Amino acid sequence: MPASPSSSGQQARQAIADRLREILRDSGLTARALARQAGWDETKCSRLIHARTPPSDDDIRTWCRICGAEDEIPNLIAASRSAENAYLEWRRVQRSMKRMQDLGLRLFEDNRVYRFYSSNLVPWPLQTPGYMRAIMQRFSDFHRADVPDIEDGVRTRMARRRFLDDGTRRCAMIIEESVLRNRVFGDEVMKDQFRHLLTGMRQTNLSLGIIPLAAVRVQKLTETFHIYGDNTVSIELVSAIITITQPREIDLYIRCFNDLASAAVYGDKAEALITAAIGALE
């Protein structure tokens, strides 16, 4: 497994190594005793607990089994698998907008329940082509990247909607009212997008909640995050996409989403906020 240039990737690997060290200490075994029982060279234990060598799935299973900590295996394996790809800098994917869309497509194909929270933009399942195009162009300009395949990216994202059209998948979306109030793109693009929200939110397997500006709430976030099934969370930051696959962390985001959902309004109240936003652009 190649070393990651990202400091966040190194921190993730170090956290796994630290946990292996704690498990070893709690077991009362020495590194030499563990290596002997595992049939390893003694230096392997040193490399693992100092994060010089990333553990394989089998390494983790063996380590935890010998130390009597088999309940740690699922979380450690999930953390180890995601450590190298957990922090993906935008500059690594910006050369191909379509590649970014393909990353999301695989997550959509593999799951049937999706939860999206956005503090700044309309989530993609309810985006119009014009809104998508404006987002991708803004991304290209901000990161100072020449992105020639914006139209391919738009087509890929539009094609992804077929997963919601078959009625077997469910999507819950929550946005802040500020998404409706901030004029991030031209008025015509925004009005077209908001009119589409009024139509799209009536889809039976899709729900749209809007958190009013004056809502009483227990959570206030700035980052956008997407939850795919119960196995992956994707978080969008200014500089990177962070992917989380560790069950304990995913559970925190699911609980956070539920808190945000409790502060949102739906149905007629949500429609009223959208209609007011359209009126403000007229």
PDB file of C-alpha atoms in Angstrom:
ATOM      1  CA  MET A   1       0.000   0.000   0.000  1.00  0.00           C
ATOM      2  CA  PRO A   2       1.691   3.266  -1.079  1.00  0.00           C
ATOM      3  CA  ALA A   3       2.272   6.053   1.387  1.00  0.00           C
ATOM      4  CA  SER A   4      -0.120   8.987   1.118  1.00  0.00           C
ATOM      5  CA  PRO A   5       1.224  12.520   0.670  1.00  0.00           C
ATOM      6  CA  SER A   6      -1.617  13.819   2.813  1.00  0.00           C
ATOM      7  CA  SER A   7      -0.962  14.639   6.459  1.00  0.00           C
ATOM      8  CA  SER A   8      -4.548  13.601   7.199  1.00  0.00           C
ATOM      9  CA  GLY A   9      -3.881  10.192   5.669  1.00  0.00           C
ATOM     10  CA  GLN A  10      -0.813   9.804   7.865  1.00  0.00           C
ATOM     11  CA  GLN A  11      -2.838  10.767  10.935  1.00  0.00           C
ATOM     12  CA  ALA A  12      -5.406   8.107  10.056  1.00  0.00           C
ATOM     13  CA  ARG A  13      -2.704   5.447   9.759  1.00  0.00           C
ATOM     14  CA  GLN A  14      -1.131   6.573  13.030  1.00  0.00           C
ATOM     15  CA  ALA A  15      -4.488   6.299  14.803  1.00  0.00           C
ATOM     16  CA  ILE A  16      -4.754   2.660  13.686  1.00  0.00           C
ATOM     17  CA  ALA A  17      -1.202   1.955  14.857  1.00  0.00           C
ATOM     18  CA  ASP A  18      -1.949   3.586  18.218  1.00  0.00           C
ATOM     19  CA  ARG A  19      -5.026   1.419  18.658  1.00  0.00           C
ATOM     20  CA  LEU A  20      -3.041  -1.743  17.886  1.00  0.00           C
ATOM     21  CA  ARG A  21      -0.520  -0.689  20.531  1.00  0.00           C
ATOM     22  CA  GLU A  22      -3.303  -0.135  23.088  1.00  0.00           C
ATOM     23  CA  ILE A  23      -4.823  -3.541  22.355  1.00  0.00           C
ATOM     24  CA  LEU A  24      -1.416  -5.164  22.796  1.00  0.00           C
ATOM     25  CA  ARG A  25      -0.816  -3.354  26.086  1.00  0.00           C
ATOM     26  CA  ASP A  26      -4.257  -4.259  27.428  1.00  0.00           C
ATOM     27  CA  SER A  27      -3.639  -7.927  26.613  1.00  0.00           C
ATOM     28  CA  GLY A  28      -0.550  -8.060  28.815  1.00  0.00           C
ATOM     29  CA  LEU A  29       1.488  -9.551  25.976  1.00  0.00           C
ATOM     30  CA  THR A  30       4.787  -8.279  24.654  1.00  0.00           C
ATOM     31  CA  ALA A  31       5.395  -7.588  20.973  1.00  0.00           C
ATOM     32  CA  ARG A  32       7.804 -10.531  20.955  1.00  0.00           C
ATOM     33  CA  ALA A  33       5.155 -12.887  22.385  1.00  0.00           C
ATOM     34  CA  LEU A  34       2.547 -11.705  19.875  1.00  0.00           C
ATOM     35  CA  ALA A  35       4.949 -12.143  16.964  1.00  0.00           C
ATOM     36  CA  ARG A  36       5.835 -15.655  18.117  1.00  0.00           C
ATOM     37  CA  GLN A  37       2.157 -16.709  18.351  1.00  0.00           C
ATOM     38  CA  ALA A  38       1.382 -15.135  14.975  1.00  0.00           C
ATOM     39  CA  GLY A  39       4.395 -16.703  13.286  1.00  0.00           C
ATOM     40  CA  TRP A  40       5.752 -13.279  12.325  1.00  0.00           C
ATOM     41  CA  ASP A  41       9.193 -11.776  12.357  1.00  0.00           C
ATOM     42  CA  GLU A  42       9.431  -9.648  15.502  1.00  0.00           C
ATOM     43  CA  THR A  43      10.205  -6.529  13.484  1.00  0.00           C
ATOM     44  CA  LYS A  44       6.755  -6.715  11.888  1.00  0.00           C
ATOM     45  CA  CYS A  45       5.088  -5.806  15.185  1.00  0.00           C
ATOM     46  CA  SER A  46       7.373  -2.796  15.506  1.00  0.00           C
ATOM     47  CA  ARG A  47       6.552  -1.643  11.978  1.00  0.00           C
ATOM     48  CA  LEU A  48       2.817  -1.974  12.628  1.00  0.00           C
ATOM     49  CA  ILE A  49       2.717  -0.098  15.938  1.00  0.00           C
ATOM     50  CA  HIS A  50       4.901   2.713  14.581  1.00  0.00           C
ATOM     51  CA  ALA A  51       2.735   3.106  11.440  1.00  0.00           C
ATOM     52  CA  ARG A  52       5.662   2.299   9.165  1.00  0.00           C
ATOM     53  CA  THR A  53       3.711  -0.550   7.571  1.00  0.00           C
ATOM     54  CA  PRO A  54      -0.087  -0.451   7.157  1.00  0.00           C
ATOM     55  CA  PRO A  55      -1.780  -3.611   8.471  1.00  0.00           C
ATOM     56  CA  SER A  56      -3.623  -5.966   6.144  1.00  0.00           C
ATOM     57  CA  ASP A  57      -7.067  -7.266   7.090  1.00  0.00           C
ATOM     58  CA  ASP A  58      -5.456 -10.571   8.109  1.00  0.00           C
ATOM     59  CA  ASP A  59      -2.885  -8.734  10.232  1.00  0.00           C
ATOM     60  CA  ILE A  60      -5.682  -7.010  12.145  1.00  0.00           C
ATOM     61  CA  ARG A  61      -7.631 -10.233  12.615  1.00  0.00           C
ATOM     62  CA  THR A  62      -4.555 -12.065  13.875  1.00  0.00           C
ATOM     63  CA  TRP A  63      -3.503  -9.230  16.185  1.00  0.00           C
ATOM     64  CA  CYS A  64      -6.942  -8.867  17.763  1.00  0.00           C
ATOM     65  CA  ARG A  65      -7.510 -12.628  18.058  1.00  0.00           C
ATOM     66  CA  ILE A  66      -4.228 -13.226  19.891  1.00  0.00           C
ATOM     67  CA  CYS A  67      -4.851 -10.218  22.152  1.00  0.00           C
ATOM     68  CA  GLY A  68      -8.418 -11.304  22.953  1.00  0.00           C
ATOM     69  CA  ALA A  69      -9.954  -8.210  21.358  1.00  0.00           C
ATOM     70  CA  GLU A  70     -11.943  -9.733  18.500  1.00  0.00           C
ATOM     71  CA  ASP A  71     -14.746  -7.187  18.972  1.00  0.00           C
ATOM     72  CA  GLU A  72     -12.317  -4.540  17.673  1.00  0.00           C
ATOM     73  CA  ILE A  73     -11.835  -6.281  14.319  1.00  0.00           C
ATOM     74  CA  PRO A  74     -14.716  -4.735  12.270  1.00  0.00           C
ATOM     75  CA  ASN A  75     -13.954  -1.120  13.200  1.00  0.00           C
ATOM     76  CA  LEU A  76     -10.206  -1.505  12.776  1.00  0.00           C
ATOM     77  CA  ILE A  77     -10.538  -3.137   9.363  1.00  0.00           C
ATOM     78  CA  ALA A  78     -12.950  -0.424   8.214  1.00  0.00           C
ATOM     79  CA  ALA A  79     -10.598   2.295   9.461  1.00  0.00           C
ATOM     80  CA  SER A  80      -7.586   0.665   7.828  1.00  0.00           C
ATOM     81  CA  ARG A  81      -9.302   0.269   4.464  1.00  0.00           C
ATOM     82  CA  SER A  82     -10.310   3.919   4.375  1.00  0.00           C
ATOM     83  CA  ALA A  83      -7.064   5.401   5.746  1.00  0.00           C
ATOM     84  CA  GLU A  84      -5.359   5.742   2.374  1.00  0.00           C
ATOM     85  CA  ASN A  85      -8.368   7.140   0.548  1.00  0.00           C
ATOM     86  CA  ALA A  86     -10.084   8.936   3.413  1.00  0.00           C
ATOM     87  CA  TYR A  87      -8.689  12.330   2.452  1.00  0.00           C
ATOM     88  CA  LEU A  88      -8.905  13.030  -1.257  1.00  0.00           C
ATOM     89  CA  GLU A  89      -7.664  16.466  -2.257  1.00  0.00           C
ATOM     90  CA  TRP A  90      -9.821  18.246  -4.829  1.00  0.00           C
ATOM     91  CA  ARG A  91      -6.718  18.855  -6.935  1.00  0.00           C
ATOM     92  CA  ARG A  92      -6.334  15.095  -7.391  1.00  0.00           C
ATOM     93  CA  VAL A  93      -9.723  14.818  -9.069  1.00  0.00           C
ATOM     94  CA  GLN A  94     -10.231  18.225 -10.630  1.00  0.00           C
ATOM     95  CA  ARG A  95      -8.570  17.235 -13.917  1.00  0.00           C
ATOM     96  CA  SER A  96     -11.637  15.153 -14.699  1.00  0.00           C
ATOM     97  CA  MET A  97     -15.042  16.355 -13.580  1.00  0.00           C
ATOM     98  CA  LYS A  98     -16.565  13.147 -14.899  1.00  0.00           C
ATOM     99  CA  ARG A  99     -14.299  11.091 -12.640  1.00  0.00           C
ATOM    100  CA  MET A 100     -15.711  12.943  -9.644  1.00  0.00           C
ATOM    101  CA  GLN A 101     -19.220  12.037 -10.744  1.00  0.00           C
ATOM    102  CA  ASP A 102     -18.211   8.404 -11.290  1.00  0.00           C
ATOM    103  CA  LEU A 103     -17.003   8.189  -7.681  1.00  0.00           C
ATOM    104  CA  GLY A 104     -20.492   9.152  -6.516  1.00  0.00           C
ATOM    105  CA  LEU A 105     -22.139   6.856  -9.048  1.00  0.00           C
ATOM    106  CA  ARG A 106     -20.558   3.782  -7.489  1.00  0.00           C
ATOM    107  CA  LEU A 107     -21.827   4.764  -4.048  1.00  0.00           C
ATOM    108  CA  PHE A 108     -25.296   5.266  -5.479  1.00  0.00           C
ATOM    109  CA  GLU A 109     -25.297   1.903  -7.244  1.00  0.00           C
ATOM    110  CA  ASP A 110     -24.244   0.020  -4.117  1.00  0.00           C
ATOM    111  CA  ASN A 111     -26.872   1.462  -1.749  1.00  0.00           C
ATOM    112  CA  ARG A 112     -30.629   2.015  -1.601  1.00  0.00           C
ATOM    113  CA  VAL A 113     -30.989   4.654   1.107  1.00  0.00           C
ATOM    114  CA  TYR A 114     -29.336   8.073   0.852  1.00  0.00           C
ATOM    115  CA  ARG A 115     -29.268  11.022   3.243  1.00  0.00           C
ATOM    116  CA  PHE A 116     -27.921  14.388   2.097  1.00  0.00           C
ATOM    117  CA  TYR A 117     -27.328  17.501   4.189  1.00  0.00           C
ATOM    118  CA  SER A 118     -26.221  20.725   2.539  1.00  0.00           C
ATOM    119  CA  SER A 119     -25.543  24.103   4.094  1.00  0.00           C
ATOM    120  CA  ASN A 120     -24.706  25.907   0.855  1.00  0.00           C
ATOM    121  CA  LEU A 121     -26.180  24.275  -2.278  1.00  0.00           C
ATOM    122  CA  VAL A 122     -29.151  22.246  -3.478  1.00  0.00           C
ATOM    123  CA  PRO A 123     -28.164  18.529  -3.352  1.00  0.00           C
ATOM    124  CA  TRP A 124     -27.559  16.986  -6.752  1.00  0.00           C
ATOM    125  CA  PRO A 125     -30.648  14.693  -6.953  1.00  0.00           C
ATOM    126  CA  LEU A 126     -32.776  17.840  -7.244  1.00  0.00           C
ATOM    127  CA  GLN A 127     -30.390  19.974  -9.294  1.00  0.00           C
ATOM    128  CA  THR A 128     -31.251  21.253 -12.761  1.00  0.00           C
ATOM    129  CA  PRO A 129     -28.675  20.900 -15.550  1.00  0.00           C
ATOM    130  CA  GLY A 130     -28.102  24.663 -15.467  1.00  0.00           C
ATOM    131  CA  TYR A 131     -27.450  24.622 -11.727  1.00  0.00           C
ATOM    132  CA  MET A 132     -25.082  21.650 -12.078  1.00  0.00           C
ATOM    133  CA  ARG A 133     -23.213  23.421 -14.855  1.00  0.00           C
ATOM    134  CA  ALA A 134     -22.842  26.578 -12.768  1.00  0.00           C
ATOM    135  CA  ILE A 135     -21.522  24.588  -9.785  1.00  0.00           C
ATOM    136  CA  MET A 136     -18.936  22.791 -11.892  1.00  0.00           C
ATOM    137  CA  GLN A 137     -17.784  25.997 -13.555  1.00  0.00           C
ATOM    138  CA  ARG A 138     -17.484  27.698 -10.159  1.00  0.00           C
ATOM    139  CA  PHE A 139     -15.463  24.724  -8.914  1.00  0.00           C
ATOM    140  CA  SER A 140     -13.159  24.966 -11.913  1.00  0.00           C
ATOM    141  CA  ASP A 141     -12.656  28.710 -11.459  1.00  0.00           C
ATOM    142  CA  PHE A 142     -12.063  28.484  -7.702  1.00  0.00           C
ATOM    143  CA  HIS A 143      -9.452  25.739  -7.984  1.00  0.00           C
ATOM    144  CA  ARG A 144      -7.879  27.421 -11.017  1.00  0.00           C
ATOM    145  CA  ALA A 145      -8.282  24.294 -13.057  1.00  0.00           C
ATOM    146  CA  ASP A 146      -8.997  23.917 -16.740  1.00  0.00           C
ATOM    147  CA  VAL A 147     -11.892  21.450 -16.729  1.00  0.00           C
ATOM    148  CA  PRO A 148     -12.825  20.577 -20.320  1.00  0.00           C
ATOM    149  CA  ASP A 149     -15.427  17.925 -19.547  1.00  0.00           C
ATOM    150  CA  ILE A 150     -18.088  19.831 -17.597  1.00  0.00           C
ATOM    151  CA  GLU A 151     -20.793  18.667 -19.996  1.00  0.00           C
ATOM    152  CA  ASP A 152     -19.745  15.041 -19.472  1.00  0.00           C
ATOM    153  CA  GLY A 153     -20.002  15.638 -15.738  1.00  0.00           C
ATOM    154  CA  VAL A 154     -23.508  17.068 -16.120  1.00  0.00           C
ATOM    155  CA  ARG A 155     -24.615  14.106 -18.236  1.00  0.00           C
ATOM    156  CA  THR A 156     -23.201  11.631 -15.718  1.00  0.00           C
ATOM    157  CA  ARG A 157     -24.961  13.329 -12.820  1.00  0.00           C
ATOM    158  CA  MET A 158     -28.256  13.492 -14.721  1.00  0.00           C
ATOM    159  CA  ALA A 159     -27.976   9.798 -15.649  1.00  0.00           C
ATOM    160  CA  ARG A 160     -27.558   8.975 -11.968  1.00  0.00           C
ATOM    161  CA  ARG A 161     -31.156  10.045 -11.378  1.00  0.00           C
ATOM    162  CA  ARG A 162     -32.399   6.810 -12.877  1.00  0.00           C
ATOM    163  CA  PHE A 163     -31.684   5.142  -9.537  1.00  0.00           C
ATOM    164  CA  LEU A 164     -34.373   7.269  -7.903  1.00  0.00           C
ATOM    165  CA  ASP A 165     -36.847   6.821 -10.733  1.00  0.00           C
ATOM    166  CA  ASP A 166     -37.267   3.068 -10.225  1.00  0.00           C
ATOM    167  CA  GLY A 167     -38.983   3.595  -6.865  1.00  0.00           C
ATOM    168  CA  THR A 168     -36.853   1.043  -4.998  1.00  0.00           C
ATOM    169  CA  ARG A 169     -34.502   3.597  -3.459  1.00  0.00           C
ATOM    170  CA  ARG A 170     -35.179   6.327  -0.905  1.00  0.00           C
ATOM    171  CA  CYS A 171     -33.503   9.699  -0.575  1.00  0.00           C
ATOM    172  CA  ALA A 172     -33.846  12.174   2.302  1.00  0.00           C
ATOM    173  CA  MET A 173     -32.427  15.662   1.826  1.00  0.00           C
ATOM    174  CA  ILE A 174     -32.044  18.527   4.267  1.00  0.00           C
ATOM    175  CA  ILE A 175     -30.923  22.018   3.313  1.00  0.00           C
ATOM    176  CA  GLU A 176     -30.583  25.293   5.161  1.00  0.00           C
ATOM    177  CA  GLU A 177     -32.947  28.121   4.225  1.00  0.00           C
ATOM    178  CA  SER A 178     -29.807  30.099   3.389  1.00  0.00           C
ATOM    179  CA  VAL A 179     -29.430  27.817   0.338  1.00  0.00           C
ATOM    180  CA  LEU A 180     -32.570  29.518  -0.983  1.00  0.00           C
ATOM    181  CA  ARG A 181     -31.526  33.010   0.026  1.00  0.00           C
ATOM    182  CA  ASN A 182     -27.896  33.210  -1.085  1.00  0.00           C
ATOM    183  CA  ARG A 183     -27.613  34.363  -4.698  1.00  0.00           C
ATOM    184  CA  VAL A 184     -24.683  32.165  -5.602  1.00  0.00           C
ATOM    185  CA  PHE A 185     -25.568  32.035  -9.315  1.00  0.00           C
ATOM    186  CA  GLY A 186     -27.536  34.146 -11.787  1.00  0.00           C
ATOM    187  CA  ASP A 187     -31.193  34.892 -11.039  1.00  0.00           C
ATOM    188  CA  GLU A 188     -32.534  32.814 -13.930  1.00  0.00           C
ATOM    189  CA  VAL A 189     -30.464  29.788 -12.929  1.00  0.00           C
ATOM    190  CA  MET A 190     -31.683  30.147  -9.344  1.00  0.00           C
ATOM    191  CA  LYS A 191     -35.360  30.603 -10.253  1.00  0.00           C
ATOM    192  CA  ASP A 192     -35.295  27.614 -12.573  1.00  0.00           C
ATOM    193  CA  GLN A 193     -33.668  25.565  -9.824  1.00  0.00           C
ATOM    194  CA  PHE A 194     -36.206  26.575  -7.175  1.00  0.00           C
ATOM    195  CA  ARG A 195     -39.147  25.841  -9.470  1.00  0.00           C
ATOM    196  CA  HIS A 196     -37.662  22.399 -10.018  1.00  0.00           C
ATOM    197  CA  LEU A 197     -37.500  21.926  -6.240  1.00  0.00           C
ATOM    198  CA  LEU A 198     -41.251  22.469  -6.019  1.00  0.00           C
ATOM    199  CA  THR A 199     -41.810  19.693  -8.545  1.00  0.00           C
ATOM    200  CA  GLY A 200     -39.111  17.283  -7.419  1.00  0.00           C
ATOM    201  CA  MET A 201     -39.998  17.354  -3.727  1.00  0.00           C
ATOM    202  CA  ARG A 202     -43.311  15.664  -4.556  1.00  0.00           C
ATOM    203  CA  GLN A 203     -41.560  12.485  -5.679  1.00  0.00           C
ATOM    204  CA  THR A 204     -42.852   9.731  -3.388  1.00  0.00           C
ATOM    205  CA  ASN A 205     -39.487   8.171  -2.536  1.00  0.00           C
ATOM    206  CA  LEU A 206     -37.809  11.513  -1.901  1.00  0.00           C
ATOM    207  CA  SER A 207     -38.160  13.939   1.006  1.00  0.00           C
ATOM    208  CA  LEU A 208     -36.898  17.510   1.260  1.00  0.00           C
ATOM    209  CA  GLY A 209     -36.591  19.270   4.588  1.00  0.00           C
ATOM    210  CA  ILE A 210     -35.596  22.925   4.964  1.00  0.00           C
ATOM    211  CA  ILE A 211     -34.182  24.314   8.197  1.00  0.00           C
ATOM    212  CA  PRO A 212     -35.578  27.852   8.634  1.00  0.00           C
ATOM    213  CA  LEU A 213     -33.159  30.636   9.477  1.00  0.00           C
ATOM    214  CA  ALA A 214     -34.894  31.135  12.833  1.00  0.00           C
ATOM    215  CA  ALA A 215     -35.187  27.437  13.702  1.00  0.00           C
ATOM    216  CA  VAL A 216     -34.409  26.209  17.211  1.00  0.00           C
ATOM    217  CA  ARG A 217     -31.752  23.559  16.735  1.00  0.00           C
ATOM    218  CA  VAL A 218     -29.132  21.429  18.446  1.00  0.00           C
ATOM    219  CA  GLN A 219     -26.762  21.147  15.448  1.00  0.00           C
ATOM    220  CA  LYS A 220     -25.213  23.853  13.281  1.00  0.00           C
ATOM    221  CA  LEU A 221     -22.808  22.649  10.599  1.00  0.00           C
ATOM    222  CA  THR A 222     -20.905  24.326   7.805  1.00  0.00           C
ATOM    223  CA  GLU A 223     -19.810  21.238   5.860  1.00  0.00           C
ATOM    224  CA  THR A 224     -21.964  19.314   3.418  1.00  0.00           C
ATOM    225  CA  PHE A 225     -22.200  15.562   3.974  1.00  0.00           C
ATOM    226  CA  HIS A 226     -23.840  12.605   2.239  1.00  0.00           C
ATOM    227  CA  ILE A 227     -24.660   9.283   3.913  1.00  0.00           C
ATOM    228  CA  TYR A 228     -24.892   6.241   1.641  1.00  0.00           C
ATOM    229  CA  GLY A 229     -26.739   3.334   3.245  1.00  0.00           C
ATOM    230  CA  ASP A 230     -25.139   2.785   6.617  1.00  0.00           C
ATOM    231  CA  ASN A 231     -21.605   2.155   5.368  1.00  0.00           C
ATOM    232  CA  THR A 232     -20.179   5.373   3.875  1.00  0.00           C
ATOM    233  CA  VAL A 233     -20.198   9.090   4.653  1.00  0.00           C
ATOM    234  CA  SER A 234     -18.780  11.584   2.166  1.00  0.00           C
ATOM    235  CA  ILE A 235     -17.918  15.059   3.469  1.00  0.00           C
ATOM    236  CA  GLU A 236     -17.131  17.994   1.204  1.00  0.00           C
ATOM    237  CA  LEU A 237     -14.647  20.585   2.466  1.00  0.00           C
ATOM    238  CA  VAL A 238     -13.086  23.531   0.642  1.00  0.00           C
ATOM    239  CA  SER A 239      -9.869  21.601   0.013  1.00  0.00           C
ATOM    240  CA  ALA A 240     -10.910  17.964  -0.048  1.00  0.00           C
ATOM    241  CA  ILE A 241     -13.457  15.173   0.011  1.00  0.00           C
ATOM    242  CA  ILE A 242     -13.312  13.068   3.160  1.00  0.00           C
ATOM    243  CA  THR A 243     -14.720   9.546   3.038  1.00  0.00           C
ATOM    244  CA  ILE A 244     -15.668   7.819   6.288  1.00  0.00           C
ATOM    245  CA  THR A 245     -16.328   4.085   6.521  1.00  0.00           C
ATOM    246  CA  GLN A 246     -15.754   3.400  10.213  1.00  0.00           C
ATOM    247  CA  PRO A 247     -19.067   2.273  11.794  1.00  0.00           C
ATOM    248  CA  ARG A 248     -18.702   4.366  14.950  1.00  0.00           C
ATOM    249  CA  GLU A 249     -18.097   7.557  12.992  1.00  0.00           C
ATOM    250  CA  ILE A 250     -20.926   6.804  10.560  1.00  0.00           C
ATOM    251  CA  ASP A 251     -23.282   6.397  13.512  1.00  0.00           C
ATOM    252  CA  LEU A 252     -22.365   9.910  14.684  1.00  0.00           C
ATOM    253  CA  TYR A 253     -23.278  11.365  11.286  1.00  0.00           C
ATOM    254  CA  ILE A 254     -26.567   9.464  11.210  1.00  0.00           C
ATOM    255  CA  ARG A 255     -27.420  10.875  14.643  1.00  0.00           C
ATOM    256  CA  CYS A 256     -26.385  14.337  13.475  1.00  0.00           C
ATOM    257  CA  PHE A 257     -28.602  14.006  10.399  1.00  0.00           C
ATOM    258  CA  ASN A 258     -31.547  13.017  12.585  1.00  0.00           C
ATOM    259  CA  ASP A 259     -30.979  16.091  14.774  1.00  0.00           C
ATOM    260  CA  LEU A 260     -30.927  18.316  11.690  1.00  0.00           C
ATOM    261  CA  ALA A 261     -34.064  16.634  10.345  1.00  0.00           C
ATOM    262  CA  SER A 262     -35.906  17.430  13.572  1.00  0.00           C
ATOM    263  CA  ALA A 263     -35.230  21.150  13.029  1.00  0.00           C
ATOM    264  CA  ALA A 264     -36.446  21.135   9.405  1.00  0.00           C
ATOM    265  CA  VAL A 265     -39.886  21.877   7.985  1.00  0.00           C
ATOM    266  CA  TYR A 266     -41.522  19.792   5.271  1.00  0.00           C
ATOM    267  CA  GLY A 267     -44.475  19.800   2.887  1.00  0.00           C
ATOM    268  CA  ASP A 268     -46.479  23.036   2.729  1.00  0.00           C
ATOM    269  CA  LYS A 269     -44.084  24.901   5.026  1.00  0.00           C
ATOM    270  CA  ALA A 270     -41.093  23.949   2.894  1.00  0.00           C
ATOM    271  CA  GLU A 271     -42.985  24.928  -0.260  1.00  0.00           C
ATOM    272  CA  ALA A 272     -43.744  28.326   1.261  1.00  0.00           C
ATOM    273  CA  LEU A 273     -40.041  28.968   1.852  1.00  0.00           C
ATOM    274  CA  ILE A 274     -39.189  27.996  -1.731  1.00  0.00           C
ATOM    275  CA  THR A 275     -41.996  30.118  -3.158  1.00  0.00           C
ATOM    276  CA  ALA A 276     -40.804  33.093  -1.107  1.00  0.00           C
ATOM    277  CA  ALA A 277     -37.275  32.608  -2.452  1.00  0.00           C
ATOM    278  CA  ILE A 278     -38.604  32.634  -6.029  1.00  0.00           C
ATOM    279  CA  GLY A 279     -40.569  35.789  -5.270  1.00  0.00           C
ATOM    280  CA  ALA A 280     -37.448  37.512  -3.987  1.00  0.00           C
ATOM    281  CA  LEU A 281     -35.807  36.917  -7.374  1.00  0.00           C
ATOM    282  CA  GLU A 282     -38.683  38.260  -9.469  1.00  0.00           C
TER     283      GLU A 282
END
